[in-house]
Short mmCIF file of N, CA, C and O in Angstrom, two decimals:
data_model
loop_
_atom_site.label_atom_id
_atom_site.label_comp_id
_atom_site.label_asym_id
_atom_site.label_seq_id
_atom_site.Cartn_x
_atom_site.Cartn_y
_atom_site.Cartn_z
N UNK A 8 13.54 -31.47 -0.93
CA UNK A 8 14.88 -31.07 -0.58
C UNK A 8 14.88 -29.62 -0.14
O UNK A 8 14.30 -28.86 -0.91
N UNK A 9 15.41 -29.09 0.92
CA UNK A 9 15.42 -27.98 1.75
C UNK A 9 16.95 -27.06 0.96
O UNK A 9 18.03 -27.65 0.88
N UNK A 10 16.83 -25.92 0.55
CA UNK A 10 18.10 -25.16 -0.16
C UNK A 10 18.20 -24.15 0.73
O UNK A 10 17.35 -23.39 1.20
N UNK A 11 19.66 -24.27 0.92
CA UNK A 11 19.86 -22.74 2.45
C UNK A 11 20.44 -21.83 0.89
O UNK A 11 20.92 -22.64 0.10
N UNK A 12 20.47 -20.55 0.44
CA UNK A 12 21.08 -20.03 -0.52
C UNK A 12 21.35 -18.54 0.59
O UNK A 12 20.47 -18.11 1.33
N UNK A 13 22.27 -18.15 0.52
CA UNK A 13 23.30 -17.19 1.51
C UNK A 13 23.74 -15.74 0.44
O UNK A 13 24.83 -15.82 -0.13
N UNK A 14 22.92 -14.53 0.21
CA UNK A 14 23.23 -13.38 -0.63
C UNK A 14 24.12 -12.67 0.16
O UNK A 14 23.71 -11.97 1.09
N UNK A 15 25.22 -12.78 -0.09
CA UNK A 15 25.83 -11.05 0.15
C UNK A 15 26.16 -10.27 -0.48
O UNK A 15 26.27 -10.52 -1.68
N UNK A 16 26.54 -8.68 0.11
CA UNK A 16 26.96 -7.78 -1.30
C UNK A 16 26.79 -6.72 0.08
O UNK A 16 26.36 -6.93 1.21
N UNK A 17 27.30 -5.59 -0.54
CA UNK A 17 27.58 -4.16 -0.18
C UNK A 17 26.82 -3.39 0.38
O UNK A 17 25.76 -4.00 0.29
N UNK A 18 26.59 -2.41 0.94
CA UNK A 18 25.31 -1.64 1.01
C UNK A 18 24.76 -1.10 -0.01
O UNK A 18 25.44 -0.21 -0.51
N UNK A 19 23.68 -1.32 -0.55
CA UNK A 19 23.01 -0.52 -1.98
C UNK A 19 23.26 -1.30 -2.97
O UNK A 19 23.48 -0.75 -4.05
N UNK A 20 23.27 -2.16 -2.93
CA UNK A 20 24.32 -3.21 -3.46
C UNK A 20 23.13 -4.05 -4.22
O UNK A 20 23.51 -4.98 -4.93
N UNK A 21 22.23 -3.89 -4.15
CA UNK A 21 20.85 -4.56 -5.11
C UNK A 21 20.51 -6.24 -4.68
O UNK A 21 19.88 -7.01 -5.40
N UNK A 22 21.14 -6.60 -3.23
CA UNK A 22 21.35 -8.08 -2.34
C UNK A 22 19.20 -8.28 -2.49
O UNK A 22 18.68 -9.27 -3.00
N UNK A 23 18.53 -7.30 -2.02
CA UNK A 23 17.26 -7.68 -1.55
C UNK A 23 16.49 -7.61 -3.23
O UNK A 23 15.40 -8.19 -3.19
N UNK A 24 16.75 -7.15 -4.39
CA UNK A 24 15.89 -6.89 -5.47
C UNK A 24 16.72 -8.16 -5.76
O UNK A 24 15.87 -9.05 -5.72
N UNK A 25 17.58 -8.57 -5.96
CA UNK A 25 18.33 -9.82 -6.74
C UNK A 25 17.95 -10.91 -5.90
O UNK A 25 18.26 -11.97 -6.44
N UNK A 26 17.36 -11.08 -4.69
CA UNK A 26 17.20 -12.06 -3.22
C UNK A 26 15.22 -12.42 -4.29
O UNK A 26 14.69 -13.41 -4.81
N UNK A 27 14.91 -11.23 -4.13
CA UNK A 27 13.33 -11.42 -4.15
C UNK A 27 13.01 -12.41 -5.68
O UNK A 27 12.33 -13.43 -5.80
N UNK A 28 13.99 -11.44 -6.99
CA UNK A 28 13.57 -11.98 -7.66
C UNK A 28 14.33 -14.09 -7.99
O UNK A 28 13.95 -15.21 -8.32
N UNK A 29 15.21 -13.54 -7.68
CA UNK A 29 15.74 -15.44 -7.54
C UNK A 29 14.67 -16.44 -6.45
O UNK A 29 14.20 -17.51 -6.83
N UNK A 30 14.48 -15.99 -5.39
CA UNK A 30 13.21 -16.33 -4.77
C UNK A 30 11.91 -17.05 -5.71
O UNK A 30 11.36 -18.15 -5.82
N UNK A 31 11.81 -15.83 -6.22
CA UNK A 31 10.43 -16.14 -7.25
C UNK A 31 10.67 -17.44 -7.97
O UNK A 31 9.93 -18.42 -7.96
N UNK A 32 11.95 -17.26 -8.68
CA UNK A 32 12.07 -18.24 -9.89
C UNK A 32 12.13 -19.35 -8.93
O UNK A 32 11.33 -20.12 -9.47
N UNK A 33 12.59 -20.05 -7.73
CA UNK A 33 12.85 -20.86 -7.07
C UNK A 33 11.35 -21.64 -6.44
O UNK A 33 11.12 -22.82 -6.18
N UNK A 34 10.65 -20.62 -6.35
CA UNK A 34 9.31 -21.36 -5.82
C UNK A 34 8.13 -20.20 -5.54
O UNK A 34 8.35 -18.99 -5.43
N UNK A 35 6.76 -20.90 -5.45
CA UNK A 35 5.68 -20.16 -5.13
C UNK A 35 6.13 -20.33 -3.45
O UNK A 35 5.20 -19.79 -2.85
N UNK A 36 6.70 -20.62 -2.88
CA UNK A 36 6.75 -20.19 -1.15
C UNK A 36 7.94 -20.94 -0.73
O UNK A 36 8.39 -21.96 -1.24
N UNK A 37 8.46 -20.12 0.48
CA UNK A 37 9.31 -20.61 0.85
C UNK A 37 9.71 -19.56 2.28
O UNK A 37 8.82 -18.91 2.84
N UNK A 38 11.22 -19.52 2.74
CA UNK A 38 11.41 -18.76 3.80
C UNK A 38 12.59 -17.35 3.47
O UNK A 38 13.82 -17.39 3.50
N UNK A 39 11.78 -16.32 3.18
CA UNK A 39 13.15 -15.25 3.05
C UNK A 39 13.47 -14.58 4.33
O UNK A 39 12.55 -14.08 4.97
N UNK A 40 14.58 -14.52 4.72
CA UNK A 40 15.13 -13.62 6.16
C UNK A 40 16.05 -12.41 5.31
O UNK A 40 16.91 -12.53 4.44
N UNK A 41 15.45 -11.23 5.94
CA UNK A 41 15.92 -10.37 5.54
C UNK A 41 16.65 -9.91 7.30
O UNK A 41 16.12 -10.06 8.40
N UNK A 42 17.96 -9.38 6.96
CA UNK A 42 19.18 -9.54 8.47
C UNK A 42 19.35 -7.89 8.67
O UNK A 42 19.97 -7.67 9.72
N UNK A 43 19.01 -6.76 8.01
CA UNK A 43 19.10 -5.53 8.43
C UNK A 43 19.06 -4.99 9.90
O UNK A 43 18.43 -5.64 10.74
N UNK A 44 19.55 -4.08 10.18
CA UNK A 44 19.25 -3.82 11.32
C UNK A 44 19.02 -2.26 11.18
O UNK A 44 19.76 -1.64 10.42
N UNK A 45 17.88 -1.51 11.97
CA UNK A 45 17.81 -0.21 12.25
C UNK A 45 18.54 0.55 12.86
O UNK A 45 18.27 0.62 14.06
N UNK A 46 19.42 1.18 12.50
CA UNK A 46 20.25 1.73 13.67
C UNK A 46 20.35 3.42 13.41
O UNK A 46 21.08 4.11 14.12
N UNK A 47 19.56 3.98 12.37
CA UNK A 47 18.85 5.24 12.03
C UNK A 47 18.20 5.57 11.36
O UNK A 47 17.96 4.73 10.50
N UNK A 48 17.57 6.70 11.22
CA UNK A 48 16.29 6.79 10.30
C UNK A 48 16.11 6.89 9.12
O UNK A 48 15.06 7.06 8.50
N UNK A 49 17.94 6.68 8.46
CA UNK A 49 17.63 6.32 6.98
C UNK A 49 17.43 4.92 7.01
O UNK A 49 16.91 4.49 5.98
N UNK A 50 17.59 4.37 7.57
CA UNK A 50 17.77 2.54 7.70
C UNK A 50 16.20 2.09 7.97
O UNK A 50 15.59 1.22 7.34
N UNK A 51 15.78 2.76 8.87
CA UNK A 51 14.26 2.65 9.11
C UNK A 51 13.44 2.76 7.72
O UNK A 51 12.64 1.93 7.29
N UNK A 52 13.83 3.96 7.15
CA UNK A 52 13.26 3.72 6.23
C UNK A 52 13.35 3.15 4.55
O UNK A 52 12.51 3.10 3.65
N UNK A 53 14.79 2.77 4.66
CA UNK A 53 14.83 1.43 3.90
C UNK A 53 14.01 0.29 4.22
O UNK A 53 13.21 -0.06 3.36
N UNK A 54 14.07 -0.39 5.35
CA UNK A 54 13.76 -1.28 6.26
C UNK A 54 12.15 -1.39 5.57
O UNK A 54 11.77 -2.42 5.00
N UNK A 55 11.31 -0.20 5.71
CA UNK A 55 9.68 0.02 5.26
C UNK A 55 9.54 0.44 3.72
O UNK A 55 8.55 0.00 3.14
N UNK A 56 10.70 1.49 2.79
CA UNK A 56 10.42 0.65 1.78
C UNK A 56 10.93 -0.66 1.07
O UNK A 56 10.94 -0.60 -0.16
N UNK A 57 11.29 -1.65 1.57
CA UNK A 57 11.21 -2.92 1.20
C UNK A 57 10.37 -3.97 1.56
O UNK A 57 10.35 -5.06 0.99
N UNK A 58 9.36 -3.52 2.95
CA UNK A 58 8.61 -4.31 3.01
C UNK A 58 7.39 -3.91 2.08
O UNK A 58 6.65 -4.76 1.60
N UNK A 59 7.22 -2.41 1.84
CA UNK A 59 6.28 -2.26 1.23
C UNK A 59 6.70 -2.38 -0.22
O UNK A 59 5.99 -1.74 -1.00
N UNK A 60 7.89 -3.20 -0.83
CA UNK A 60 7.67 -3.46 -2.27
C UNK A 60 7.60 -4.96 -2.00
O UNK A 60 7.12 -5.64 -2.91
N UNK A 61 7.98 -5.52 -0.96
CA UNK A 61 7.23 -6.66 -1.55
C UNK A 61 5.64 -6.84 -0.92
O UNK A 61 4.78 -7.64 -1.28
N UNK A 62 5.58 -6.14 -0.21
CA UNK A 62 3.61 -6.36 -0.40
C UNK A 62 3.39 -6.25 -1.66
O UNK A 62 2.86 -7.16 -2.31
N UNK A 63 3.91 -4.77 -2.34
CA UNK A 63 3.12 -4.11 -3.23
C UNK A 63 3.70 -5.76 -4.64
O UNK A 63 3.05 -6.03 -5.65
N UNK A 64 4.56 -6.25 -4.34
CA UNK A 64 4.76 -6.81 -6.01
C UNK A 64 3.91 -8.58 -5.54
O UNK A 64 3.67 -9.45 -6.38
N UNK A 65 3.66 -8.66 -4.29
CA UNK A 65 2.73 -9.82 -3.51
C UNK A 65 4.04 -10.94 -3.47
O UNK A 65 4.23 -12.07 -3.93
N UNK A 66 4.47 -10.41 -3.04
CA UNK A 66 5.79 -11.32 -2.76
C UNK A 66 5.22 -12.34 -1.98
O UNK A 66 4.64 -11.97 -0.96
N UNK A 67 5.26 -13.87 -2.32
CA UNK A 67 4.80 -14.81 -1.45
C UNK A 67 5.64 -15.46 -0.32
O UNK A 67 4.99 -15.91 0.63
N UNK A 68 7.00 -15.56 -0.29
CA UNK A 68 7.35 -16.24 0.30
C UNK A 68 6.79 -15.38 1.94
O UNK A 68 6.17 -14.34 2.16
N UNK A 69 7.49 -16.63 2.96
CA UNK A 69 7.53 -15.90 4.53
C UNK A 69 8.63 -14.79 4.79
O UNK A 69 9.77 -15.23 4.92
N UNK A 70 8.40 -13.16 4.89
CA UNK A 70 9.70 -12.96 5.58
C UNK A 70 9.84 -12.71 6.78
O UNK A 70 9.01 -12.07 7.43
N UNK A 71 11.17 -13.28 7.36
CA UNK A 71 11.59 -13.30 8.24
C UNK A 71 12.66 -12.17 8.69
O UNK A 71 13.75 -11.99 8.14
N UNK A 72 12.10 -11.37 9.87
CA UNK A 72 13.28 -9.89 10.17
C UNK A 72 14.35 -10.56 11.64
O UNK A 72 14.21 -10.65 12.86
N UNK A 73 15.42 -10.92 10.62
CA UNK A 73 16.54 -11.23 12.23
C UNK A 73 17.92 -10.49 11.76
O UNK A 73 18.45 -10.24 10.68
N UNK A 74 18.19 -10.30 12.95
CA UNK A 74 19.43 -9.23 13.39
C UNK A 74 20.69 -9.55 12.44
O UNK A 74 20.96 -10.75 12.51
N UNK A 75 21.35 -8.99 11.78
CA UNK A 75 22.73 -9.19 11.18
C UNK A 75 23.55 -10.54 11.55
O UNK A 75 23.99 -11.27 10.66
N UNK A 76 23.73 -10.82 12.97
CA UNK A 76 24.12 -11.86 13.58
C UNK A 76 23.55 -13.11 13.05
O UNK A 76 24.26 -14.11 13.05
N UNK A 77 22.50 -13.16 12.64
CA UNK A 77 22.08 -14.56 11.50
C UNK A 77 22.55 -14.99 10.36
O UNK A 77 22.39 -16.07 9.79
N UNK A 78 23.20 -13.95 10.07
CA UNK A 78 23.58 -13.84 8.75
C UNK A 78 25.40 -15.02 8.76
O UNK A 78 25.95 -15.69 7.89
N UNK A 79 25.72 -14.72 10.13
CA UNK A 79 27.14 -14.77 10.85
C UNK A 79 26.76 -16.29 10.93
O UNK A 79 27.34 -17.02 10.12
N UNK A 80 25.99 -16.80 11.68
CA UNK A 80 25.81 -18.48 12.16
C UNK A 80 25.31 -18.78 10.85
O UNK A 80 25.83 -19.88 10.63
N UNK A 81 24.72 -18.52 9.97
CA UNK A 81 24.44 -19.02 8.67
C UNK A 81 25.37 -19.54 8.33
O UNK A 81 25.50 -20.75 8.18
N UNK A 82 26.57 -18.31 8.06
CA UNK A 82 27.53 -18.57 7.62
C UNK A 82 28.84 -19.47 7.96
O UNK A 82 29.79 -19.87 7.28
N UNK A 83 28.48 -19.59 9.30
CA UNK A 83 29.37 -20.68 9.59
C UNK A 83 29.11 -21.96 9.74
O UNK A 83 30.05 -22.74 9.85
N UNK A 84 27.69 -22.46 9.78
CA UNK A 84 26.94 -23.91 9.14
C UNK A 84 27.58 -24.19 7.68
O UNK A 84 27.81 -25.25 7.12
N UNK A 85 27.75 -23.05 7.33
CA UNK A 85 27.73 -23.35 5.81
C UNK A 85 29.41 -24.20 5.55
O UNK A 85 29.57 -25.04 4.66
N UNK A 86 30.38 -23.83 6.37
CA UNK A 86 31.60 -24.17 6.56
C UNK A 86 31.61 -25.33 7.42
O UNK A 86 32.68 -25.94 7.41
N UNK A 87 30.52 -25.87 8.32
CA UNK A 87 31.05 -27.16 9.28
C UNK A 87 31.44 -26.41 10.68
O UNK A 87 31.77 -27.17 11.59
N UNK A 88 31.45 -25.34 10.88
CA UNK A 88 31.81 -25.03 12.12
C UNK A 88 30.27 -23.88 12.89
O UNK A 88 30.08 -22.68 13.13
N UNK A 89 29.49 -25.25 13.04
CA UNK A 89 28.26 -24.42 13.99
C UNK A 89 28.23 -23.59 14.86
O UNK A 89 29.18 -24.17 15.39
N UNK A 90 27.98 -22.49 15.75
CA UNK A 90 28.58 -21.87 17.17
C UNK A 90 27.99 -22.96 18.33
O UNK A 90 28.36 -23.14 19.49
N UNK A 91 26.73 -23.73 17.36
CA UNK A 91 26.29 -24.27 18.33
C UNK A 91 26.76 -25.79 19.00
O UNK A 91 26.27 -26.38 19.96
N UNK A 92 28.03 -26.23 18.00
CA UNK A 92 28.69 -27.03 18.19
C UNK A 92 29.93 -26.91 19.67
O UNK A 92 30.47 -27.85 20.25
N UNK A 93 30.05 -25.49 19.91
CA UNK A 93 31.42 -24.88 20.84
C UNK A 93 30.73 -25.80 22.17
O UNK A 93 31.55 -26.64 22.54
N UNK A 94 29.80 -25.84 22.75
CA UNK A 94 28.81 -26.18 23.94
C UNK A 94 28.31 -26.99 23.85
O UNK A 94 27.12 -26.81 24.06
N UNK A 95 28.64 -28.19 23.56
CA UNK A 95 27.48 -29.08 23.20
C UNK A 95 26.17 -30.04 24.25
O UNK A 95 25.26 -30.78 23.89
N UNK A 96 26.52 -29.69 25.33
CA UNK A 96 25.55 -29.59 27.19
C UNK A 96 24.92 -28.46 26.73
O UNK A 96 23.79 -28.79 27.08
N UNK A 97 24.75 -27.33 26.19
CA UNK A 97 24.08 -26.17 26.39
C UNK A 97 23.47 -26.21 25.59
O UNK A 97 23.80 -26.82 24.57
N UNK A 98 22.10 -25.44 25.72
CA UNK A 98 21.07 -24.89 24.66
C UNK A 98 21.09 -23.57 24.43
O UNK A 98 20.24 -23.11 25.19
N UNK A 99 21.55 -22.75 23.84
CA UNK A 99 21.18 -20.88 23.50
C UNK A 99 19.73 -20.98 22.79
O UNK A 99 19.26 -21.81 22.01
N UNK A 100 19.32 -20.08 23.24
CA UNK A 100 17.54 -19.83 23.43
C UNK A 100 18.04 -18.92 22.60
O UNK A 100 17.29 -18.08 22.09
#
């Protein structure tokens, strides 16, 4: 059985230490998307130390880096209303 589980919270807000460790308890592998986006150089370097704590703690799952906007179509699967449903002749690449 495939589990979509959807974290939000605030900025600083402890979403990626509370994401990693529920992760763990959930399985030896699986798919984490982390949705940040860089948009300055304090963000950048959030962005690098979180990848480097989960190297450093051997975080197994896959992560995945996609744009904020994932976070948005997640969220509206989760309700029944796909974006990808608006078009249904079209494919978005």
């Amino acid at each position: 059985m495939k589990v979509l589980i959807l974290i939000t919270g605030g900025a600083r807000s402890g979403k990626s230490s509370f994401a990693e460790r529920y992760a763990a308890r959930l399985g030896s592998q699986g798919a984490y998307i982390a949705t940040a986006q860089a948009y300055d150089d304090e963000m950048r370097e959030r962005i690098g130390l979180h990848r480097r704590h989960r190297e450093d703690r051997s975080f197994r799952w896959s992560t995945v880096e996609e744009p904020f906007e994932l976070a948005q179509v997640l969220s509206l699967w989760g309700t029944g209303r796909s974006p990808m449903r608006r078009n249904p002749g079209k494919r978005r690449l």
